[in-house]
Amino acid sequence: MGYSEWMQKHAKKHKQIVEKLLREGYTQEAIIEYFDFKNMKDKEIEFCPLYAKNKKCHDMDELNCYLCACPNFRFSDDGIKKVDDKLQYSYCNIDSKDGRQGIYGEKIHQDCSKCQVPHTKEYVMKHFDLEWSNIMADCEIKA
């Protein structure tokens, strides 16, 4: 599955949860709180394959999963550019000091596993939109 397909599938899962919470009368702050890793792994196990393993994608105490993907992530399923003999598929738009370019055979992908930027409640509040796809709108590089 490419990045684009993953983003579309994830947007649907995200929207279903947000719509359920809105029907239950959750406020913006309560929705953000609901997306706390500890809560999500117990109540929304299908949201992330790591939840079943009780594993976090980022090593941080207060992991908020509202922005499961980062609005600073840029990708193209067709590749962005050649770097030597490899094809780069993704990068960090803010060049986070905690991110890196990982080389996987002939492919280069952004490795965000050490970055915590989008996973704090403060960051989510600053960039909040009920429609996750709106926050992620700039991620895909279209030709």
XYZ file of C-alpha atoms in Angstrom:
143
model
C 0.000 0.000 0.000
C 1.356 3.423 -0.952
C 1.228 6.574 1.130
C -1.773 7.968 -0.749
C -3.906 4.885 -0.226
C -2.933 4.742 3.453
C -3.882 8.408 3.907
C -7.303 7.850 2.331
C -8.045 4.777 4.466
C -6.798 6.457 7.615
C -8.881 9.568 6.946
C -12.025 7.406 6.880
C -11.163 5.712 10.190
C -10.343 9.066 11.757
C -13.580 10.641 10.515
C -15.694 7.781 11.913
C -14.213 8.246 15.373
C -14.587 12.040 15.306
C -18.194 11.805 14.101
C -18.993 9.320 16.905
C -17.463 11.671 19.475
C -19.397 14.658 18.085
C -22.667 12.671 18.322
C -21.771 12.013 21.961
C -21.313 15.746 22.566
C -17.520 15.868 22.861
C -15.896 19.301 22.719
C -12.719 20.007 20.733
C -10.621 19.603 23.879
C -12.377 16.348 24.805
C -11.841 14.973 21.282
C -8.129 15.722 21.522
C -7.986 14.069 24.962
C -9.807 11.012 23.574
C -6.988 10.507 21.051
C -4.466 9.924 23.856
C -2.550 6.701 23.139
C -3.615 4.994 26.380
C -7.291 5.655 25.661
C -7.121 4.833 21.963
C -5.389 1.465 22.442
C -8.205 0.445 24.780
C -11.201 1.910 22.952
C -10.187 2.076 19.264
C -7.875 -0.909 18.758
C -8.593 -1.016 14.993
C -7.283 2.536 14.523
C -3.633 1.459 14.640
C -1.989 -1.959 14.233
C 0.447 -1.089 17.041
C -2.363 -0.810 19.595
C -2.844 -4.588 19.683
C 0.839 -4.909 20.637
C 0.589 -2.085 23.216
C 3.414 -0.442 21.282
C 3.920 3.237 20.534
C 5.236 4.544 17.224
C 7.121 7.291 19.087
C 8.855 6.938 22.453
C 7.107 9.609 24.499
C 5.055 9.584 27.693
C 2.093 11.651 26.458
C 1.547 10.419 22.894
C -1.486 11.962 21.228
C -2.677 10.057 18.156
C -4.961 12.703 16.623
C -2.269 13.526 14.077
C -1.238 9.954 13.382
C 0.493 11.268 10.296
C 2.369 14.556 10.385
C 1.235 17.628 8.443
C 4.940 18.311 7.772
C 5.428 14.980 5.981
C 5.718 15.258 2.199
C 5.439 12.312 -0.171
C 4.872 11.128 -3.691
C 4.033 7.507 -4.446
C 5.746 8.010 -7.812
C 8.923 9.305 -6.201
C 10.131 12.852 -5.689
C 13.660 12.849 -7.036
C 16.684 10.701 -7.736
C 19.450 10.854 -5.161
C 22.480 9.125 -6.591
C 21.090 5.746 -7.704
C 18.092 5.783 -5.340
C 14.594 7.271 -5.548
C 13.348 9.505 -2.719
C 9.660 9.069 -1.864
C 9.253 11.289 1.192
C 10.825 13.993 3.338
C 10.144 16.335 6.267
C 8.983 19.777 5.187
C 10.428 21.410 8.335
C 13.586 19.294 8.300
C 13.061 18.233 11.913
C 16.331 17.619 13.738
C 14.827 14.371 15.032
C 13.916 12.993 11.612
C 16.209 11.341 9.104
C 16.219 9.954 5.597
C 16.237 6.171 5.696
C 17.637 4.144 2.823
C 15.800 0.918 2.111
C 17.395 -0.811 -0.863
C 16.888 1.539 -3.806
C 14.311 3.684 -1.955
C 14.657 6.655 0.369
C 11.873 7.351 2.876
C 11.566 9.832 5.714
C 12.004 8.148 9.102
C 9.995 10.126 11.649
C 10.204 7.606 14.487
C 12.383 9.825 16.713
C 10.318 12.986 16.090
C 7.585 14.029 18.526
C 6.482 17.290 16.866
C 2.875 16.433 15.867
C 2.067 14.176 18.823
C 1.662 16.651 21.675
C -1.711 18.014 22.719
C -0.394 21.548 22.252
C 0.563 20.907 18.622
C -2.760 19.205 17.903
C -4.666 22.133 19.443
C -2.716 24.620 17.336
C -3.456 22.738 14.075
C -6.840 21.259 14.988
C -9.495 20.642 12.382
C -12.360 18.181 12.764
C -11.531 17.009 9.251
C -8.137 15.279 9.507
C -7.746 15.443 5.722
C -7.728 19.240 5.869
C -4.709 19.190 8.180
C -2.950 16.710 5.886
C -3.875 18.469 2.616
C -0.321 19.545 1.753
C 1.340 16.168 2.407
C 0.939 14.618 -1.033
C 3.084 16.138 -3.758
C 1.075 16.041 -6.957
C 2.712 16.250 -10.352
